[in-house]
Tab-separated table of C-alpha atoms in Angstrom:
chain	number	residue	atom	x	y	z
A	2	ASN	CA	0.000	0.000	0.000
A	3	ALA	CA	1.399	3.364	-1.026
A	4	GLY	CA	-0.728	5.389	1.430
A	5	VAL	CA	0.238	9.070	1.221
A	6	THR	CA	3.070	9.854	-1.176
A	7	GLN	CA	4.896	13.170	-1.173
A	8	THR	CA	7.415	14.400	-3.694
A	9	PRO	CA	10.072	15.651	-3.663
A	10	LYS	CA	11.573	14.476	-0.372
A	11	PHE	CA	14.247	17.188	-0.470
A	12	GLN	CA	14.397	20.513	-2.303
A	13	VAL	CA	16.616	23.575	-2.203
A	14	LEU	CA	15.239	26.805	-3.646
A	15	LYS	CA	16.466	30.323	-4.046
A	16	THR	CA	14.447	33.215	-2.676
A	17	GLY	CA	11.745	34.195	-5.137
A	18	GLN	CA	11.532	30.865	-6.921
A	19	SER	CA	8.250	29.019	-7.096
A	20	MET	CA	7.641	25.316	-6.771
A	21	THR	CA	4.960	22.722	-6.118
A	22	LEU	CA	5.055	20.000	-3.497
A	23	GLN	CA	3.077	17.030	-4.706
A	24	CYS	CA	0.840	14.879	-2.513
A	25	ALA	CA	-1.143	11.849	-3.596
A	26	GLN	CA	-3.121	9.296	-1.603
A	27	ASP	CA	-4.575	6.032	-2.805
A	28	MET	CA	-6.985	5.419	0.070
A	29	ASN	CA	-9.933	7.379	-1.374
A	30	HIS	CA	-9.819	9.802	1.567
A	31	GLU	CA	-11.995	12.878	1.292
A	32	TYR	CA	-9.972	14.957	3.758
A	33	MET	CA	-6.446	16.083	2.932
A	34	SER	CA	-4.233	18.675	4.558
A	35	TRP	CA	-0.790	20.250	4.527
A	36	TYR	CA	1.215	20.999	7.661
A	37	ARG	CA	4.606	22.534	8.156
A	38	GLN	CA	6.846	21.563	11.064
A	39	ASP	CA	9.436	23.911	12.502
A	40	PRO	CA	11.590	23.582	15.632
A	41	GLY	CA	9.802	25.008	18.644
A	42	MET	CA	6.601	25.607	16.657
A	43	GLY	CA	5.287	22.118	16.144
A	44	LEU	CA	3.065	21.140	13.258
A	45	ARG	CA	1.000	24.012	11.897
A	46	LEU	CA	-1.867	23.638	9.466
A	47	ILE	CA	-1.381	25.469	6.170
A	48	HIS	CA	-4.391	24.477	4.049
A	49	TYR	CA	-6.894	21.668	4.018
A	50	SER	CA	-9.547	20.164	1.794
A	51	VAL	CA	-12.676	18.200	2.647
A	52	GLY	CA	-13.203	16.963	-0.898
A	53	ALA	CA	-12.496	17.551	-4.559
A	54	GLY	CA	-13.084	21.172	-5.483
A	55	ILE	CA	-13.126	22.368	-1.842
A	56	THR	CA	-10.160	23.963	-0.083
A	57	ASP	CA	-9.784	26.234	2.921
A	58	GLN	CA	-7.096	28.030	4.879
A	59	GLY	CA	-5.482	26.751	8.042
A	60	GLU	CA	-3.364	28.618	10.587
A	61	VAL	CA	-0.516	29.725	8.312
A	62	PRO	CA	-1.760	29.977	4.710
A	63	ASN	CA	0.142	33.060	3.542
A	64	GLY	CA	2.563	32.380	0.708
A	65	TYR	CA	0.940	29.086	-0.233
A	66	ASN	CA	-1.756	28.009	-2.675
A	67	VAL	CA	-3.558	24.698	-2.982
A	68	SER	CA	-6.055	23.094	-5.319
A	69	ARG	CA	-7.998	19.842	-5.219
A	70	SER	CA	-9.087	18.806	-8.667
A	71	THR	CA	-9.247	15.099	-7.800
A	72	THR	CA	-9.804	13.093	-4.623
A	73	GLU	CA	-6.291	11.650	-4.893
A	74	ASP	CA	-4.125	14.743	-5.329
A	75	PHE	CA	-3.547	17.829	-3.200
A	76	PRO	CA	-0.543	19.858	-4.405
A	77	LEU	CA	0.915	22.733	-2.377
A	78	ARG	CA	2.345	25.656	-4.323
A	79	LEU	CA	4.897	28.098	-3.016
A	80	LEU	CA	4.366	31.237	-5.057
A	81	SER	CA	7.586	33.124	-4.306
A	82	ALA	CA	9.771	31.238	-1.857
A	83	ALA	CA	11.164	33.046	1.174
A	84	PRO	CA	13.738	31.851	3.751
A	85	SER	CA	10.904	31.796	6.317
A	86	GLN	CA	9.392	28.932	4.334
A	87	THR	CA	12.353	26.686	5.103
A	88	SER	CA	10.637	23.818	6.867
A	89	VAL	CA	9.542	20.210	6.752
A	90	TYR	CA	6.194	19.876	5.001
A	91	PHE	CA	3.809	17.021	5.692
A	92	CYS	CA	0.756	16.057	3.717
A	93	ALA	CA	-1.911	14.097	5.581
A	94	SER	CA	-5.229	12.490	4.752
A	95	SER	CA	-8.150	11.012	6.629
A	96	SER	CA	-11.247	8.995	5.893
A	97	ASP	CA	-12.792	10.232	9.114
A	98	ARG	CA	-15.506	12.773	8.349
A	99	ASP	CA	-14.783	14.916	11.399
A	100	ARG	CA	-11.428	13.620	12.523
A	101	ASP	CA	-13.119	12.230	15.613
A	102	SER	CA	-10.879	9.190	15.529
A	103	GLY	CA	-7.875	11.496	15.441
A	104	GLU	CA	-6.238	9.415	12.779
A	105	LEU	CA	-4.372	11.270	10.082
A	106	PHE	CA	-2.208	9.333	7.656
A	107	PHE	CA	0.933	11.339	6.993
A	108	GLY	CA	3.331	11.259	4.103
A	109	GLU	CA	7.040	10.933	4.825
A	110	GLY	CA	7.595	14.676	4.594
A	111	SER	CA	9.321	17.056	2.215
A	112	ARG	CA	12.342	18.976	3.492
A	113	LEU	CA	12.528	22.383	1.866
A	114	THR	CA	15.407	24.843	2.216
A	115	VAL	CA	15.092	28.356	0.829
A	116	LEU	CA	18.372	30.229	0.457
B	3	ARG	CA	-1.368	31.853	23.161
B	4	LYS	CA	-0.651	28.500	21.518
B	5	GLU	CA	-3.563	26.149	20.932
B	6	VAL	CA	-1.684	23.302	22.623
B	7	GLU	CA	1.232	23.658	25.031
B	8	GLN	CA	3.668	20.968	26.083
B	9	ASP	CA	6.909	20.813	28.019
B	10	PRO	CA	9.479	20.159	25.266
B	11	GLY	CA	11.731	18.133	27.554
B	12	PRO	CA	13.957	16.346	26.900
B	13	PHE	CA	13.047	13.613	29.342
B	14	ASN	CA	15.912	11.153	29.798
B	15	VAL	CA	14.817	8.104	31.769
B	16	PRO	CA	16.318	4.661	32.431
B	17	GLU	CA	14.750	1.530	31.027
B	18	GLY	CA	11.906	0.334	33.215
B	19	ALA	CA	11.078	3.764	34.564
B	20	THR	CA	7.652	5.363	34.572
B	21	VAL	CA	7.393	8.748	32.871
B	22	ALA	CA	4.520	11.189	32.536
B	23	PHE	CA	3.932	13.937	30.008
B	24	ASN	CA	1.456	16.758	30.364
B	25	CYS	CA	-0.230	19.085	27.968
B	26	THR	CA	-2.710	21.956	28.199
B	27	TYR	CA	-5.030	23.268	25.527
B	28	SER	CA	-6.420	26.764	25.262
B	29	ASN	CA	-9.717	26.397	23.439
B	30	SER	CA	-12.564	24.986	25.490
B	31	ALA	CA	-14.374	24.179	22.226
B	32	SER	CA	-11.855	21.436	21.498
B	33	GLN	CA	-13.789	18.269	20.960
B	34	SER	CA	-11.462	15.315	21.076
B	35	PHE	CA	-7.907	14.620	22.079
B	36	PHE	CA	-5.045	12.372	21.075
B	37	TRP	CA	-1.418	11.509	21.529
B	38	TYR	CA	0.799	11.043	18.505
B	39	ARG	CA	4.309	9.640	18.375
B	40	GLN	CA	7.003	10.950	16.040
B	41	ASP	CA	10.328	9.186	15.590
B	42	CYS	CA	13.347	11.230	14.569
B	43	ARG	CA	13.019	12.512	10.990
B	44	LYS	CA	9.837	10.503	10.448
B	45	GLU	CA	6.181	11.331	10.082
B	46	PRO	CA	3.851	11.497	13.109
B	47	LYS	CA	1.660	8.502	13.848
B	48	LEU	CA	-1.386	8.163	16.070
B	49	LEU	CA	-0.538	6.555	19.416
B	50	MET	CA	-3.885	6.688	21.172
B	51	SER	CA	-7.052	8.663	21.789
B	52	VAL	CA	-7.726	10.323	25.140
B	53	TYR	CA	-11.073	9.924	26.870
B	54	SER	CA	-12.500	11.741	29.861
B	55	SER	CA	-12.745	8.483	31.782
B	56	GLY	CA	-9.085	7.721	31.120
B	57	ASN	CA	-7.912	4.890	28.916
B	58	GLU	CA	-5.087	2.388	28.721
B	59	ASP	CA	-3.309	0.707	25.881
B	60	GLY	CA	-0.778	-1.715	27.286
B	61	ARG	CA	1.899	0.305	29.094
B	62	PHE	CA	0.352	3.592	28.043
B	63	THR	CA	-2.340	5.457	29.987
B	64	ALA	CA	-3.950	8.660	28.814
B	65	GLN	CA	-6.168	10.990	30.810
B	66	LEU	CA	-8.190	14.108	30.116
B	67	ASN	CA	-9.405	16.771	32.496
B	68	ARG	CA	-11.819	18.999	30.573
B	69	ALA	CA	-12.350	21.389	33.478
B	70	SER	CA	-8.625	22.146	33.674
B	71	GLN	CA	-8.082	21.704	29.915
B	72	TYR	CA	-5.301	19.291	30.696
B	73	ILE	CA	-4.179	16.044	29.030
B	74	SER	CA	-1.628	13.537	30.255
B	75	LEU	CA	0.220	10.471	29.020
B	76	LEU	CA	1.829	7.955	31.360
B	77	ILE	CA	4.299	5.373	30.104
B	78	ARG	CA	5.105	2.513	32.460
B	79	ASP	CA	8.097	0.157	32.226
B	80	SER	CA	9.813	2.294	29.589
B	81	LYS	CA	11.515	0.487	26.720
B	82	LEU	CA	14.366	1.710	24.534
B	83	SER	CA	11.892	1.640	21.648
B	84	ASP	CA	9.751	4.257	23.408
B	85	SER	CA	12.381	6.887	22.603
B	86	ALA	CA	10.570	9.400	20.402
B	87	THR	CA	8.781	12.726	20.505
B	88	TYR	CA	5.232	12.613	21.851
B	89	LEU	CA	2.780	15.108	20.392
B	90	CYS	CA	-0.370	16.244	22.163
B	91	VAL	CA	-3.190	16.827	19.663
B	92	VAL	CA	-6.646	18.378	19.876
B	93	ASN	CA	-9.496	18.267	17.382
B	94	ARG	CA	-11.400	21.502	16.949
B	95	ARG	CA	-13.763	22.921	14.387
B	96	GLN	CA	-12.228	25.751	12.407
B	97	THR	CA	-14.301	27.490	9.720
B	98	GLY	CA	-15.639	24.707	7.566
B	99	ALA	CA	-14.226	21.571	9.106
B	100	ASN	CA	-12.704	19.865	12.101
B	101	ASN	CA	-8.936	19.986	12.086
B	102	LEU	CA	-6.206	18.595	14.288
B	103	PHE	CA	-3.940	21.005	16.159
B	104	PHE	CA	-0.584	19.738	17.378
B	105	GLY	CA	1.588	20.656	20.328
B	106	THR	CA	5.316	21.130	19.840
B	107	GLY	CA	6.015	17.732	21.335
B	108	THR	CA	7.884	16.293	24.299
B	109	ARG	CA	11.057	14.429	23.548
B	110	LEU	CA	11.715	11.192	25.430
B	111	THR	CA	14.982	9.288	25.478
B	112	VAL	CA	15.056	5.938	27.271
B	113	ILE	CA	18.570	5.068	28.410
B	114	PRO	CA	19.868	1.473	28.760
């Protein structure tokens, strides 16, 4: 089972460059989300989606765009990378309508460095 | 104020010891509560849910005090394999959906 697949695993960007982090899940989960993890800050929610065609902002959405054209894919776009976006990014999905079970399936993470 | 606050540790304990982690949450509208485990440079994984009545899963016991907005995790008979970061997590509705909010984590190292 592939589960949640993120690519790339590592990326180095220069300030001002744009890029897309890819996320795909093969579990037919309606809910998908992107978090970033920084030392001392924990995991913070960037954007989430409750189904194809529906996206919404989390705690720290500025500088990021998302779209959800299919159930499987939820790409995260950095529009103009800044050093403050250096982080580990995790994509996560859930079949649980309201996350009452607490179970999110995470990808392995994408480590992004912006110079 | 952070949604979820935890003591970052680190907690260094010998094998066989009992260790307890605590966490507080700020939003009384939080609906459900969990502990996640994250190994070094890996993704987080659900460890267990936390119920008001308290619940056990083997050597792990979780408790919730809604009045104090306080969550705890107790690990008995610590094993080397318990070394990890433990994340306190709350589920709260935000705009259109329920989302999970994570604490910064408490790092545990179990020493031989």
